[in-house]
Short mmCIF file of C-alpha atoms in Angstrom, two decimals:
data_model
loop_
_atom_site.label_atom_id
_atom_site.label_comp_id
_atom_site.label_asym_id
_atom_site.label_seq_id
_atom_site.Cartn_x
_atom_site.Cartn_y
_atom_site.Cartn_z
CA MET A 1 -29.20 -20.93 33.80
CA LYS A 2 -27.96 -17.50 32.61
CA LEU A 3 -30.73 -14.72 32.92
CA GLN A 4 -30.83 -12.50 29.67
CA LEU A 5 -32.67 -9.37 30.36
CA MET A 6 -32.00 -7.82 26.84
CA PRO A 7 -32.15 -9.52 23.43
CA PRO A 8 -28.84 -9.80 21.50
CA GLY A 9 -28.08 -6.68 19.48
CA ARG A 10 -28.29 -6.29 15.82
CA GLY A 11 -25.12 -6.39 13.60
CA ASP A 12 -26.66 -5.65 10.41
CA VAL A 13 -27.81 -2.10 11.26
CA LEU A 14 -26.54 0.97 13.04
CA THR A 15 -28.01 0.94 16.56
CA VAL A 16 -26.26 3.94 18.19
CA THR A 17 -25.53 7.40 16.90
CA SER A 18 -22.10 9.07 17.04
CA TRP A 19 -23.59 11.13 20.05
CA LEU A 20 -24.56 7.76 21.71
CA ALA A 21 -28.26 7.97 21.15
CA PRO A 22 -29.90 4.60 20.67
CA ILE A 23 -31.56 3.79 17.39
CA VAL A 24 -34.56 1.43 18.04
CA TRP A 25 -35.01 -1.73 15.92
CA GLU A 26 -36.55 -4.94 16.38
CA GLY A 27 -34.14 -7.06 18.34
CA THR A 28 -32.62 -4.11 20.34
CA PHE A 29 -35.21 -4.16 23.11
CA ASP A 30 -37.10 -6.12 25.55
CA SER A 31 -40.69 -5.08 25.87
CA ALA A 32 -41.21 -6.92 29.25
CA VAL A 33 -38.23 -5.06 30.67
CA ILE A 34 -39.30 -1.65 29.46
CA ASP A 35 -42.85 -2.18 30.52
CA GLY A 36 -41.59 -3.03 33.97
CA ILE A 37 -39.97 0.51 34.05
CA TYR A 38 -42.71 2.75 32.50
CA LYS A 39 -46.07 0.91 33.61
CA PRO A 40 -45.59 1.62 37.33
CA LEU A 41 -45.12 5.34 36.63
CA ASN A 42 -48.68 5.43 35.26
CA VAL A 43 -47.51 7.83 32.52
CA THR A 44 -49.97 9.45 30.04
CA ILE A 45 -48.89 9.94 26.43
CA ALA A 46 -50.36 12.74 24.37
CA THR A 47 -50.83 11.90 20.68
CA THR A 48 -51.70 14.68 18.22
CA VAL A 49 -52.92 14.21 14.58
CA PHE A 50 -54.24 16.68 12.15
CA ALA A 51 -57.37 15.63 10.21
CA VAL A 52 -58.11 18.62 8.04
CA GLY A 53 -60.20 18.69 4.99
CA LYS A 54 -60.43 15.35 3.20
CA TYR A 55 -57.52 13.90 5.35
CA ILE A 56 -60.41 13.26 7.88
CA THR A 57 -61.22 10.21 5.96
CA TYR A 58 -58.06 8.49 7.35
CA LEU A 59 -58.75 9.08 10.85
CA LYS A 60 -60.90 5.95 11.59
CA ASP A 61 -58.24 3.62 10.36
CA PHE A 62 -55.57 5.43 12.32
CA LEU A 63 -57.41 5.34 15.50
CA GLU A 64 -58.76 1.81 15.14
CA SER A 65 -55.13 0.58 14.16
CA ALA A 66 -53.70 2.55 17.16
CA GLU A 67 -55.94 0.85 19.63
CA LYS A 68 -54.74 -2.48 18.56
CA HIS A 69 -51.04 -1.70 18.42
CA TYR A 70 -50.14 1.73 19.93
CA MET A 71 -48.89 1.84 23.40
CA VAL A 72 -51.17 -0.88 24.44
CA GLY A 73 -51.74 -0.84 28.18
CA TYR A 74 -50.77 2.80 28.58
CA ASN A 75 -52.78 5.85 29.13
CA ILE A 76 -53.35 7.84 25.89
CA ASN A 77 -54.77 11.32 25.07
CA TYR A 78 -55.56 11.63 21.40
CA TYR A 79 -55.79 15.31 20.40
CA ILE A 80 -57.37 15.62 17.03
CA PHE A 81 -56.81 18.86 15.24
CA THR A 82 -59.78 19.23 12.62
CA ASP A 83 -61.90 21.72 11.01
CA GLN A 84 -64.87 19.22 11.11
CA PRO A 85 -65.14 17.89 14.73
CA GLU A 86 -68.65 16.63 13.97
CA ASN A 87 -67.18 14.14 11.43
CA ILE A 88 -64.78 12.57 14.00
CA PRO A 89 -65.52 8.77 13.83
CA ALA A 90 -66.84 6.88 16.78
CA VAL A 91 -64.07 4.51 17.80
CA THR A 92 -64.20 2.22 21.03
CA LEU A 93 -61.18 3.24 23.26
CA ALA A 94 -59.49 1.16 25.79
CA ALA A 95 -59.68 1.91 29.60
CA GLY A 96 -57.42 4.92 30.26
CA ARG A 97 -57.52 6.42 26.73
CA SER A 98 -59.38 9.42 25.73
CA LEU A 99 -59.98 11.67 22.77
CA TRP A 100 -60.18 15.47 22.43
CA SER A 101 -61.05 17.40 19.39
CA LEU A 102 -59.41 20.77 18.77
CA ARG A 103 -60.82 22.88 16.01
CA VAL A 104 -58.46 24.58 13.40
CA PRO A 105 -59.41 26.38 10.24
CA ALA A 106 -59.51 24.76 6.85
CA PHE A 107 -56.74 25.89 4.45
CA ASN A 108 -56.78 26.37 0.73
CA ARG A 109 -53.26 24.81 0.40
CA TRP A 110 -51.87 21.68 1.95
CA GLN A 111 -48.64 23.31 2.53
CA GLU A 112 -50.35 25.92 4.81
CA ILE A 113 -51.57 23.08 7.13
CA SER A 114 -47.91 21.92 7.24
CA LEU A 115 -46.64 25.51 7.93
CA GLN A 116 -49.18 25.98 10.85
CA ARG A 117 -48.82 22.63 12.42
CA MET A 118 -46.02 23.70 14.87
CA SER A 119 -47.91 26.72 16.01
CA PHE A 120 -51.15 24.72 16.68
CA ILE A 121 -49.12 22.06 18.72
CA ARG A 122 -47.26 24.61 20.70
CA LYS A 123 -50.19 26.28 21.74
CA ALA A 124 -52.26 23.13 22.64
CA ILE A 125 -49.33 22.09 24.88
CA GLU A 126 -49.19 25.46 26.56
CA GLU A 127 -52.93 25.69 27.13
CA GLN A 128 -54.02 21.95 27.87
CA ILE A 129 -51.61 19.06 27.04
CA ARG A 130 -48.79 19.94 29.57
CA LYS A 131 -51.35 19.53 32.31
CA GLU A 132 -52.55 16.18 31.19
CA ALA A 133 -49.47 14.16 29.93
CA SER A 134 -45.95 13.53 30.55
CA PHE A 135 -44.87 12.52 26.96
CA ILE A 136 -46.14 13.37 23.44
CA PHE A 137 -45.95 12.02 19.92
CA CYS A 138 -47.05 14.07 16.87
CA LEU A 139 -48.08 11.86 14.10
CA ASP A 140 -49.61 12.18 10.63
CA VAL A 141 -53.02 10.93 10.15
CA ASP A 142 -52.61 9.21 6.84
CA MET A 143 -50.96 6.20 8.57
CA ARG A 144 -51.77 2.77 9.87
CA PHE A 145 -50.28 0.93 12.69
CA ASP A 146 -49.47 -2.78 11.82
CA ASN A 147 -47.49 -4.05 14.73
CA HIS A 148 -46.49 -3.35 18.31
CA TRP A 149 -45.41 0.22 18.95
CA GLY A 150 -44.66 0.55 22.69
CA ALA A 151 -42.74 2.36 25.41
CA GLU A 152 -39.51 1.53 23.74
CA ALA A 153 -40.14 4.57 21.64
CA LEU A 154 -40.28 6.94 24.55
CA GLY A 155 -37.47 9.52 25.41
CA ASN A 156 -36.50 12.86 26.08
CA LEU A 157 -36.42 13.89 22.45
CA VAL A 158 -37.32 11.48 19.73
CA ALA A 159 -37.04 11.64 16.07
CA VAL A 160 -37.51 8.99 13.19
CA ILE A 161 -35.15 8.20 10.30
CA HIS A 162 -36.91 8.94 7.03
CA PRO A 163 -37.45 5.73 5.19
CA TRP A 164 -36.82 7.23 1.72
CA PHE A 165 -33.41 8.52 2.78
CA TYR A 166 -32.13 5.72 5.02
CA GLN A 167 -29.38 4.64 2.57
CA ALA A 168 -28.71 7.94 1.06
CA SER A 169 -25.65 10.16 1.40
CA ARG A 170 -25.86 13.40 3.14
CA ASP A 171 -25.52 15.46 0.07
CA SER A 172 -28.63 13.94 -1.17
CA PHE A 173 -30.72 14.86 1.88
CA PRO A 174 -33.52 17.24 0.88
CA TYR A 175 -32.43 19.92 3.48
CA GLU A 176 -33.35 23.70 2.95
CA ARG A 177 -30.28 24.84 1.07
CA ARG A 178 -31.05 28.54 0.89
CA PRO A 179 -29.09 30.71 3.29
CA GLU A 180 -32.14 32.99 3.47
CA SER A 181 -34.20 30.45 5.34
CA LEU A 182 -33.87 29.79 9.00
CA ALA A 183 -34.28 26.07 8.17
CA TYR A 184 -30.99 26.42 6.11
CA VAL A 185 -28.61 23.47 6.42
CA HIS A 186 -24.96 23.86 5.37
CA ALA A 187 -23.53 21.00 3.05
CA ASP A 188 -21.26 19.80 5.62
CA GLU A 189 -23.94 19.50 8.44
CA GLY A 190 -26.50 16.88 9.22
CA ASP A 191 -26.28 13.35 10.55
CA PHE A 192 -29.64 11.78 9.26
CA TYR A 193 -32.76 13.12 7.34
CA TYR A 194 -35.77 12.76 9.85
CA GLY A 195 -39.37 12.33 8.92
CA GLY A 196 -41.73 15.11 9.89
CA ALA A 197 -44.54 12.53 10.37
CA VAL A 198 -43.31 11.34 13.55
CA PHE A 199 -41.58 13.28 16.45
CA GLY A 200 -41.95 13.25 20.11
CA GLY A 201 -40.46 13.21 23.65
CA LEU A 202 -41.20 14.85 26.91
CA ILE A 203 -43.65 17.50 26.81
CA ASP A 204 -41.28 20.39 27.70
CA GLU A 205 -38.84 19.15 25.04
CA VAL A 206 -41.40 19.15 22.33
CA TYR A 207 -42.84 22.55 23.50
CA LYS A 208 -39.34 24.01 22.91
CA LEU A 209 -39.03 22.16 19.63
CA THR A 210 -42.36 23.45 18.38
CA GLY A 211 -41.94 26.97 19.68
CA THR A 212 -38.48 27.29 17.99
CA CYS A 213 -39.77 25.95 14.65
CA GLU A 214 -42.95 28.17 14.86
CA GLU A 215 -40.91 31.22 15.44
CA HIS A 216 -38.44 30.33 12.51
CA LEU A 217 -41.39 29.69 10.42
CA VAL A 218 -42.99 33.05 11.03
CA ILE A 219 -39.75 34.87 10.47
CA ASP A 220 -39.30 33.03 7.18
CA LYS A 221 -42.98 34.05 6.05
CA GLY A 222 -42.27 37.55 6.93
CA LYS A 223 -39.34 37.23 4.35
CA ASP A 224 -41.59 35.65 1.78
CA ILE A 225 -39.62 32.29 2.07
CA GLU A 226 -41.18 28.84 2.45
CA ALA A 227 -38.78 26.13 3.22
CA VAL A 228 -38.57 23.31 0.76
CA TRP A 229 -40.59 20.90 2.86
CA GLN A 230 -42.09 23.30 5.15
CA GLU A 231 -42.06 22.25 8.91
CA GLU A 232 -40.25 19.10 8.07
CA SER A 233 -37.25 21.28 6.94
CA HIS A 234 -37.43 23.34 10.20
CA LEU A 235 -37.60 20.13 12.31
CA ASN A 236 -34.39 18.75 10.52
CA TRP A 237 -32.70 22.09 11.25
CA TYR A 238 -33.59 21.69 14.89
CA PHE A 239 -32.28 18.28 15.19
CA ILE A 240 -28.92 19.31 13.96
CA TYR A 241 -28.53 21.70 16.75
CA ASN A 242 -30.54 19.86 19.47
CA LYS A 243 -29.65 16.25 18.92
CA PRO A 244 -32.42 13.70 19.56
CA THR A 245 -31.98 11.53 22.52
CA LYS A 246 -33.40 8.52 20.87
CA LEU A 247 -33.86 7.64 17.24
CA LEU A 248 -36.53 5.33 15.88
CA SER A 249 -35.80 3.34 12.84
CA MET A 250 -38.00 3.02 9.77
CA GLU A 251 -40.14 0.32 11.50
CA TYR A 252 -41.79 3.37 13.17
CA LEU A 253 -42.26 5.24 9.79
CA TRP A 254 -42.44 3.08 6.68
CA SER A 255 -44.43 3.71 3.38
CA ASP A 256 -46.77 1.30 1.62
CA GLU A 257 -45.12 2.55 -1.78
CA LYS A 258 -41.55 1.28 -0.58
CA VAL A 259 -40.22 -2.07 -1.29
CA LYS A 260 -39.28 -3.62 1.98
CA ILE A 261 -35.45 -3.75 2.51
CA THR A 262 -33.75 -6.69 4.41
CA GLU A 263 -32.98 -4.68 7.41
CA LEU A 264 -36.77 -4.15 7.95
CA LYS A 265 -37.85 -7.14 10.27
CA VAL A 266 -41.31 -5.58 11.16
CA VAL A 267 -43.36 -2.62 10.18
CA ARG A 268 -45.04 -0.74 13.04
CA LEU A 269 -46.27 2.26 11.32
CA SER A 270 -46.76 2.85 7.61
CA THR A 271 -48.02 5.83 5.50
CA ILE A 272 -50.74 4.37 3.39
CA LYS A 273 -51.10 4.78 -0.52
CA LYS A 274 -53.26 7.46 -1.66
CA ASN A 275 -54.38 9.61 -4.45
CA LEU A 276 -52.71 13.06 -3.39
CA ALA A 277 -54.88 14.92 -6.01
CA ALA A 278 -58.08 13.64 -4.47
CA VAL A 279 -57.27 14.65 -0.74
CA ARG A 280 -55.00 17.79 -0.94
CA PRO A 281 -56.84 21.11 -1.67
CA ASN A 282 -54.09 22.12 -4.26
#
């Protein structure tokens, strides 16, 4: 009998980039094989989320769904950036998983939270996280895990394809198009449009990413420029010049507001529907 270590590939979707980085879809990996590689290493995966202002209401569902589906069987350190640590919900964590609260100020503009995110993550990596974990994922809090999200997502530098621009042409990607901004992307540049709600990789790689984006955000602010999609715009600029070594398909960043496409066999993480006017400070 022939031993098949990996499942058959997917012929209906792109599974590798032009620079030979894999794109992870259902049907392109074998969890047992991957766990056989990573679990003996006893790796710890840092996971950051920002639960600021009314967004803290999403934290309980995020954590409870993560405990059911996210990196099950692996060591996880959740780092919750919040202005109200006293309101972090009590959630039962599996063995090898812990939670840390990191206080950040409240902001009058939701855009300011987005603009400051890279700085807070970079500082936390420098002062604490790099001593406690090997990998890191930076996720938005207003999301829910629905199915397995495992070590197949690990890589040196990991990006996720934005679900709203999967089938869009490059000229319709919402890059920052003003040359005055350090997030500027020329019309003939860019491979994919990446979502800012999910990125990760090795600690040192994400430290470099957040440090560069922080520096560019500060310079832009000094010139009174705010990129069209704040840190997501700078993240997309970064990935043009520092290619991700692994891409996650929209399985790893979907939206409850989108109609499912035929290529989507499973939803692993989805942004939930919400009344933005009710949770954003402006």
